[in-house]
mmCIF file of C-alpha atoms and ligand atoms in Angstrom:
data_model
loop_
_atom_site.group_PDB
_atom_site.id
_atom_site.type_symbol
_atom_site.label_atom_id
_atom_site.label_comp_id
_atom_site.label_asym_id
_atom_site.label_seq_id
_atom_site.Cartn_x
_atom_site.Cartn_y
_atom_site.Cartn_z
ATOM 1 C CA MET A 1 8.204 148.985 128.669
ATOM 2 C CA ARG A 2 7.708 145.595 130.234
ATOM 3 C CA ASP A 3 9.761 142.989 128.661
ATOM 4 C CA ASP A 4 7.228 140.234 129.625
ATOM 5 C CA CYS A 5 4.119 142.118 127.922
ATOM 6 C CA ILE A 6 3.636 141.048 124.342
ATOM 7 C CA PHE A 7 2.101 144.529 123.151
ATOM 8 C CA CYS A 8 5.229 146.476 124.411
ATOM 9 C CA ARG A 9 7.170 143.926 122.348
ATOM 10 C CA ILE A 10 4.946 144.722 119.200
ATOM 11 C CA VAL A 11 5.460 148.525 119.963
ATOM 12 C CA ARG A 12 9.201 147.833 120.039
ATOM 13 C CA GLN A 13 8.964 145.798 116.724
ATOM 14 C CA GLU A 14 10.781 143.071 118.848
ATOM 15 C CA ALA A 15 7.802 140.575 118.358
ATOM 16 C CA HIS A 16 5.833 140.339 114.936
ATOM 17 C CA GLY A 17 2.804 142.634 114.651
ATOM 18 C CA ASP A 18 0.951 143.606 111.561
ATOM 19 C CA ILE A 19 1.175 147.225 112.346
ATOM 20 C CA VAL A 20 -0.806 149.731 110.541
ATOM 21 C CA TYR A 21 -0.055 152.882 112.222
ATOM 22 C CA GLN A 22 2.552 154.176 114.576
ATOM 23 C CA ASP A 23 3.691 157.434 115.754
ATOM 24 C CA GLU A 24 5.527 158.691 119.056
ATOM 25 C CA GLU A 25 2.595 158.011 121.337
ATOM 26 C CA ILE A 26 0.264 155.270 119.642
ATOM 27 C CA THR A 27 0.807 151.959 117.858
ATOM 28 C CA ALA A 28 -2.021 150.240 115.918
ATOM 29 C CA PHE A 29 -1.631 146.565 114.682
ATOM 30 C CA ARG A 30 -4.144 143.534 113.250
ATOM 31 C CA ASP A 31 -5.408 141.468 116.113
ATOM 32 C CA ILE A 32 -4.060 137.795 115.416
ATOM 33 C CA ASN A 33 -7.291 136.140 116.206
ATOM 34 C CA PRO A 34 -9.678 138.713 114.354
ATOM 35 C CA LYS A 35 -13.421 138.484 115.352
ATOM 36 C CA ALA A 36 -14.470 140.730 112.244
ATOM 37 C CA PRO A 37 -13.025 141.512 108.920
ATOM 38 C CA VAL A 38 -11.379 144.615 110.318
ATOM 39 C CA HIS A 39 -10.095 143.875 113.805
ATOM 40 C CA ILE A 40 -7.317 146.255 114.778
ATOM 41 C CA LEU A 41 -5.726 146.744 118.167
ATOM 42 C CA ILE A 42 -4.793 150.629 119.057
ATOM 43 C CA VAL A 43 -2.585 150.880 122.075
ATOM 44 C CA PRO A 44 -0.575 153.405 123.755
ATOM 45 C CA ASN A 45 3.357 152.973 123.271
ATOM 46 C CA ARG A 46 3.801 153.490 127.109
ATOM 47 C CA HIS A 47 2.927 150.485 129.254
ATOM 48 C CA ILE A 48 -0.363 151.188 130.895
ATOM 49 C CA PRO A 49 -2.023 148.085 132.256
ATOM 50 C CA GLY A 50 -5.616 149.053 131.525
ATOM 51 C CA VAL A 51 -8.387 151.367 132.281
ATOM 52 C CA PHE A 52 -8.058 150.757 136.052
ATOM 53 C CA ALA A 53 -4.324 151.932 135.961
ATOM 54 C CA LEU A 54 -5.248 155.631 134.214
ATOM 55 C CA GLN A 55 -4.040 158.476 136.046
ATOM 56 C CA PRO A 56 -4.620 162.339 135.783
ATOM 57 C CA GLY A 57 -2.351 163.331 132.974
ATOM 58 C CA ASP A 58 -3.169 160.327 130.704
ATOM 59 C CA GLU A 59 -6.402 162.234 129.229
ATOM 60 C CA SER A 60 -4.314 163.070 126.035
ATOM 61 C CA VAL A 61 -3.099 159.775 125.118
ATOM 62 C CA VAL A 62 -6.588 158.030 125.815
ATOM 63 C CA GLY A 63 -8.046 160.676 123.506
ATOM 64 C CA ARG A 64 -5.640 159.837 120.900
ATOM 65 C CA LEU A 65 -6.607 156.324 120.783
ATOM 66 C CA PHE A 66 -9.894 157.332 119.887
ATOM 67 C CA LEU A 67 -8.753 159.893 117.370
ATOM 68 C CA VAL A 68 -6.514 156.965 115.478
ATOM 69 C CA ALA A 69 -9.522 154.615 115.691
ATOM 70 C CA ARG A 70 -11.457 157.042 113.624
ATOM 71 C CA GLN A 71 -8.674 157.735 110.946
ATOM 72 C CA LEU A 72 -8.069 153.897 110.776
ATOM 73 C CA ALA A 73 -11.726 153.326 110.249
ATOM 74 C CA GLU A 74 -11.534 155.770 107.258
ATOM 75 C CA GLN A 75 -8.414 154.277 105.724
ATOM 76 C CA GLU A 76 -9.886 150.751 106.388
ATOM 77 C CA GLY A 77 -13.117 151.752 104.488
ATOM 78 C CA ILE A 78 -15.533 151.136 107.272
ATOM 79 C CA ALA A 79 -16.258 154.931 108.318
ATOM 80 C CA GLN A 80 -19.730 154.951 106.591
ATOM 81 C CA SER A 81 -20.674 151.588 107.144
ATOM 82 C CA GLY A 82 -19.972 151.919 111.065
ATOM 83 C CA TYR A 83 -17.791 150.119 113.388
ATOM 84 C CA ARG A 84 -17.671 149.455 117.041
ATOM 85 C CA LEU A 85 -14.756 150.237 119.669
ATOM 86 C CA VAL A 86 -14.159 147.932 122.519
ATOM 87 C CA LEU A 87 -12.174 148.559 125.764
ATOM 88 C CA ASN A 88 -12.243 145.377 128.072
ATOM 89 C CA SER A 89 -11.067 146.218 131.611
ATOM 90 C CA GLY A 90 -10.513 143.262 134.316
ATOM 91 C CA PRO A 91 -11.141 139.552 134.409
ATOM 92 C CA GLN A 92 -14.918 139.966 134.298
ATOM 93 C CA GLY A 93 -14.517 142.597 131.425
ATOM 94 C CA GLY A 94 -12.914 140.085 129.461
ATOM 95 C CA GLN A 95 -9.493 141.539 129.560
ATOM 96 C CA SER A 96 -6.684 139.239 128.612
ATOM 97 C CA VAL A 97 -3.677 141.427 127.890
ATOM 98 C CA TYR A 98 -2.922 143.869 130.325
ATOM 99 C CA HIS A 99 -1.609 146.544 128.312
ATOM 100 C CA LEU A 100 -4.439 149.051 127.610
ATOM 101 C CA HIS A 101 -5.888 148.481 123.960
ATOM 102 C CA LEU A 102 -8.891 149.876 122.003
ATOM 103 C CA HIS A 103 -10.494 147.126 119.818
ATOM 104 C CA LEU A 104 -11.624 148.620 116.441
ATOM 105 C CA LEU A 105 -13.921 146.304 114.833
ATOM 106 C CA GLY A 106 -15.757 146.337 111.635
ATOM 107 C CA GLY A 107 -16.751 145.022 108.045
ATOM 108 C CA ARG A 108 -19.796 142.935 109.389
ATOM 109 C CA PRO A 109 -22.792 143.944 111.413
ATOM 110 C CA MET A 110 -22.096 143.851 115.139
ATOM 111 C CA ARG A 111 -24.548 142.231 117.677
ATOM 112 C CA TRP A 112 -25.608 143.719 120.840
ATOM 113 C CA PRO A 113 -25.198 142.615 123.561
ATOM 114 C CA PRO A 114 -22.224 141.049 123.057
ATOM 115 C CA GLY A 115 -21.941 137.411 124.101
HETATM 116 P P1 5GP B 201 -8.408 141.523 125.431
HETATM 117 O O1 5GP B 201 -9.064 140.200 125.613
HETATM 118 O O2 5GP B 201 -7.329 141.870 126.453
HETATM 119 O O3 5GP B 201 -9.398 142.793 125.286
HETATM 120 O O4 5GP B 201 -7.929 141.758 124.046
HETATM 121 C C1 5GP B 201 -6.564 141.062 123.533
HETATM 122 C C2 5GP B 201 -6.635 140.701 122.087
HETATM 123 O O5 5GP B 201 -5.189 140.746 121.706
HETATM 124 C C3 5GP B 201 -7.289 139.416 121.844
HETATM 125 O O6 5GP B 201 -8.373 139.863 120.796
HETATM 126 C C4 5GP B 201 -6.071 138.386 120.903
HETATM 127 O O7 5GP B 201 -6.637 138.162 119.939
HETATM 128 C C5 5GP B 201 -5.072 139.648 120.975
HETATM 129 N N1 5GP B 201 -3.776 139.107 120.886
HETATM 130 C C6 5GP B 201 -3.213 138.448 121.771
HETATM 131 N N2 5GP B 201 -2.112 138.186 121.554
HETATM 132 C C7 5GP B 201 -1.620 138.753 120.412
HETATM 133 C C8 5GP B 201 -0.420 138.858 119.747
HETATM 134 O O8 5GP B 201 0.703 138.236 120.104
HETATM 135 N N3 5GP B 201 -0.589 139.516 118.318
HETATM 136 C C9 5GP B 201 -1.910 140.221 118.089
HETATM 137 N N4 5GP B 201 -1.724 140.964 117.186
HETATM 138 N N5 5GP B 201 -2.852 140.051 118.767
HETATM 139 C C10 5GP B 201 -2.614 139.428 120.170
HETATM 140 ZN ZN1 ZN B 202 2.973 146.735 127.744
#
Protein backbone atom coordinates (compact mmCIF):
# COMPACT_ATOMS: atom_id res chain seq x y z
CA MET A 1 0.00 0.00 0.00
CA ARG A 2 1.32 3.41 -0.96
CA ASP A 3 0.08 6.51 0.83
CA ASP A 4 0.83 8.58 -2.28
CA CYS A 5 -1.22 6.32 -4.58
CA ILE A 6 -4.81 7.43 -5.17
CA PHE A 7 -6.01 3.90 -5.99
CA CYS A 8 -4.44 2.49 -2.80
CA ARG A 9 -6.29 5.20 -0.89
CA ILE A 10 -9.60 4.35 -2.61
CA VAL A 11 -9.06 0.62 -1.85
CA ARG A 12 -8.58 1.48 1.83
CA GLN A 13 -11.55 3.88 1.64
CA GLU A 14 -9.34 6.76 2.77
CA ALA A 15 -10.26 8.61 -0.44
CA HIS A 16 -13.75 8.72 -1.93
CA GLY A 17 -14.49 6.16 -4.60
CA ASP A 18 -17.79 4.89 -5.93
CA ILE A 19 -16.97 1.28 -5.06
CA VAL A 20 -19.14 -1.28 -6.84
CA TYR A 21 -17.26 -4.43 -5.78
CA GLN A 22 -14.69 -5.33 -3.12
CA ASP A 23 -13.19 -8.51 -1.71
CA GLU A 24 -9.91 -9.41 0.00
CA GLU A 25 -8.00 -9.25 -3.29
CA ILE A 26 -9.84 -6.94 -5.72
CA THR A 27 -11.67 -3.59 -5.65
CA ALA A 28 -13.77 -2.07 -8.46
CA PHE A 29 -15.01 1.52 -8.58
CA ARG A 30 -16.49 3.91 -11.14
CA ASP A 31 -14.05 6.05 -13.13
CA ILE A 32 -14.17 9.71 -12.04
CA ASN A 33 -14.09 10.81 -15.71
CA PRO A 34 -16.21 8.18 -17.49
CA LYS A 35 -15.58 7.64 -21.22
CA ALA A 36 -18.74 5.52 -21.62
CA PRO A 37 -22.08 5.03 -19.80
CA VAL A 38 -20.42 2.16 -17.91
CA HIS A 39 -16.79 2.84 -16.99
CA ILE A 40 -15.46 0.86 -14.04
CA LEU A 41 -11.85 0.40 -12.91
CA ILE A 42 -10.94 -3.02 -11.49
CA VAL A 43 -7.78 -3.05 -9.40
CA PRO A 44 -5.79 -5.42 -7.19
CA ASN A 45 -5.94 -4.29 -3.55
CA ARG A 46 -2.17 -4.76 -3.40
CA HIS A 47 -0.11 -1.98 -5.02
CA ILE A 48 1.21 -3.32 -8.34
CA PRO A 49 2.46 -0.38 -10.47
CA GLY A 50 1.51 -1.89 -13.83
CA VAL A 51 1.80 -4.83 -16.21
CA PHE A 52 5.55 -4.13 -16.44
CA ALA A 53 5.86 -4.91 -12.70
CA LEU A 54 4.05 -8.27 -12.75
CA GLN A 55 5.92 -11.19 -11.19
CA PRO A 56 5.52 -14.96 -11.25
CA GLY A 57 2.85 -15.62 -8.63
CA ASP A 58 0.62 -12.77 -9.83
CA GLU A 59 -1.26 -15.04 -12.27
CA SER A 60 -4.18 -15.55 -9.92
CA VAL A 61 -4.82 -11.89 -9.11
CA VAL A 62 -4.54 -10.93 -12.80
CA GLY A 63 -7.00 -13.66 -13.72
CA ARG A 64 -9.40 -12.47 -11.07
CA LEU A 65 -9.42 -8.94 -12.56
CA PHE A 66 -11.04 -10.51 -15.64
CA LEU A 67 -13.48 -12.67 -13.69
CA VAL A 68 -14.66 -9.62 -11.70
CA ALA A 69 -14.98 -7.70 -15.00
CA ARG A 70 -17.22 -10.44 -16.40
CA GLN A 71 -19.37 -10.43 -13.24
CA LEU A 72 -19.69 -6.62 -13.24
CA ALA A 73 -20.60 -6.60 -16.94
CA GLU A 74 -23.50 -8.88 -16.08
CA GLN A 75 -24.55 -6.71 -13.11
CA GLU A 76 -24.37 -3.54 -15.23
CA GLY A 77 -26.50 -5.11 -17.96
CA ILE A 78 -23.88 -4.94 -20.73
CA ALA A 79 -22.94 -8.62 -20.92
CA GLN A 80 -25.20 -9.25 -23.93
CA SER A 81 -24.53 -6.00 -25.81
CA GLY A 82 -20.79 -6.35 -25.31
CA TYR A 83 -18.06 -4.26 -23.76
CA ARG A 84 -14.38 -3.42 -23.92
CA LEU A 85 -11.63 -4.25 -21.45
CA VAL A 86 -8.61 -1.92 -21.61
CA LEU A 87 -5.30 -2.12 -19.79
CA ASN A 88 -2.86 0.72 -20.46
CA SER A 89 0.83 0.22 -19.71
CA GLY A 90 3.48 2.92 -19.56
CA PRO A 91 3.65 6.44 -21.02
CA GLN A 92 2.90 5.62 -24.67
CA GLY A 93 0.30 3.09 -23.59
CA GLY A 94 -1.65 5.94 -22.02
CA GLN A 95 -1.22 4.88 -18.40
CA SER A 96 -1.73 7.83 -16.07
CA VAL A 97 -2.23 6.09 -12.71
CA TYR A 98 0.59 3.70 -11.78
CA HIS A 99 -1.52 1.15 -9.88
CA LEU A 100 -2.56 -1.72 -12.14
CA HIS A 101 -6.16 -1.34 -13.32
CA LEU A 102 -8.44 -2.93 -15.89
CA HIS A 103 -11.00 -0.59 -17.50
CA LEU A 104 -14.49 -2.03 -18.12
CA LEU A 105 -16.21 0.14 -20.74
CA GLY A 106 -19.66 -0.34 -22.19
CA GLY A 107 -23.14 0.99 -22.84
CA ARG A 108 -22.26 2.46 -26.24
CA PRO A 109 -20.57 1.16 -29.41
CA MET A 110 -16.78 1.16 -29.12
CA ARG A 111 -14.66 2.38 -32.01
CA TRP A 112 -11.57 0.54 -33.17
CA PRO A 113 -8.77 1.49 -33.23
CA PRO A 114 -8.97 3.85 -30.24
CA GLY A 115 -7.67 7.39 -30.76
P1 LIG B 1 -5.11 5.16 -17.15
O1 LIG B 1 -4.99 6.37 -18.04
O2 LIG B 1 -3.97 5.11 -16.15
O3 LIG B 1 -5.28 3.86 -17.90
O4 LIG B 1 -6.46 5.32 -16.37
C1 LIG B 1 -6.58 6.02 -15.18
C2 LIG B 1 -8.05 6.30 -14.99
O5 LIG B 1 -8.22 6.66 -13.62
C3 LIG B 1 -8.59 7.45 -15.83
O6 LIG B 1 -9.66 6.97 -16.63
C4 LIG B 1 -9.05 8.48 -14.79
O7 LIG B 1 -10.23 9.13 -15.16
C5 LIG B 1 -9.22 7.64 -13.55
N1 LIG B 1 -8.97 8.34 -12.30
C6 LIG B 1 -7.91 9.14 -12.00
N2 LIG B 1 -8.01 9.60 -10.74
C7 LIG B 1 -9.13 9.06 -10.22
C8 LIG B 1 -9.77 9.17 -8.94
O8 LIG B 1 -9.31 9.85 -8.03
N3 LIG B 1 -10.94 8.49 -8.77
C9 LIG B 1 -11.48 7.72 -9.76
N4 LIG B 1 -12.63 7.09 -9.49
N5 LIG B 1 -10.91 7.59 -10.98
C10 LIG B 1 -9.75 8.26 -11.21
ZN1 LIG C 1 -1.51 1.82 -5.32
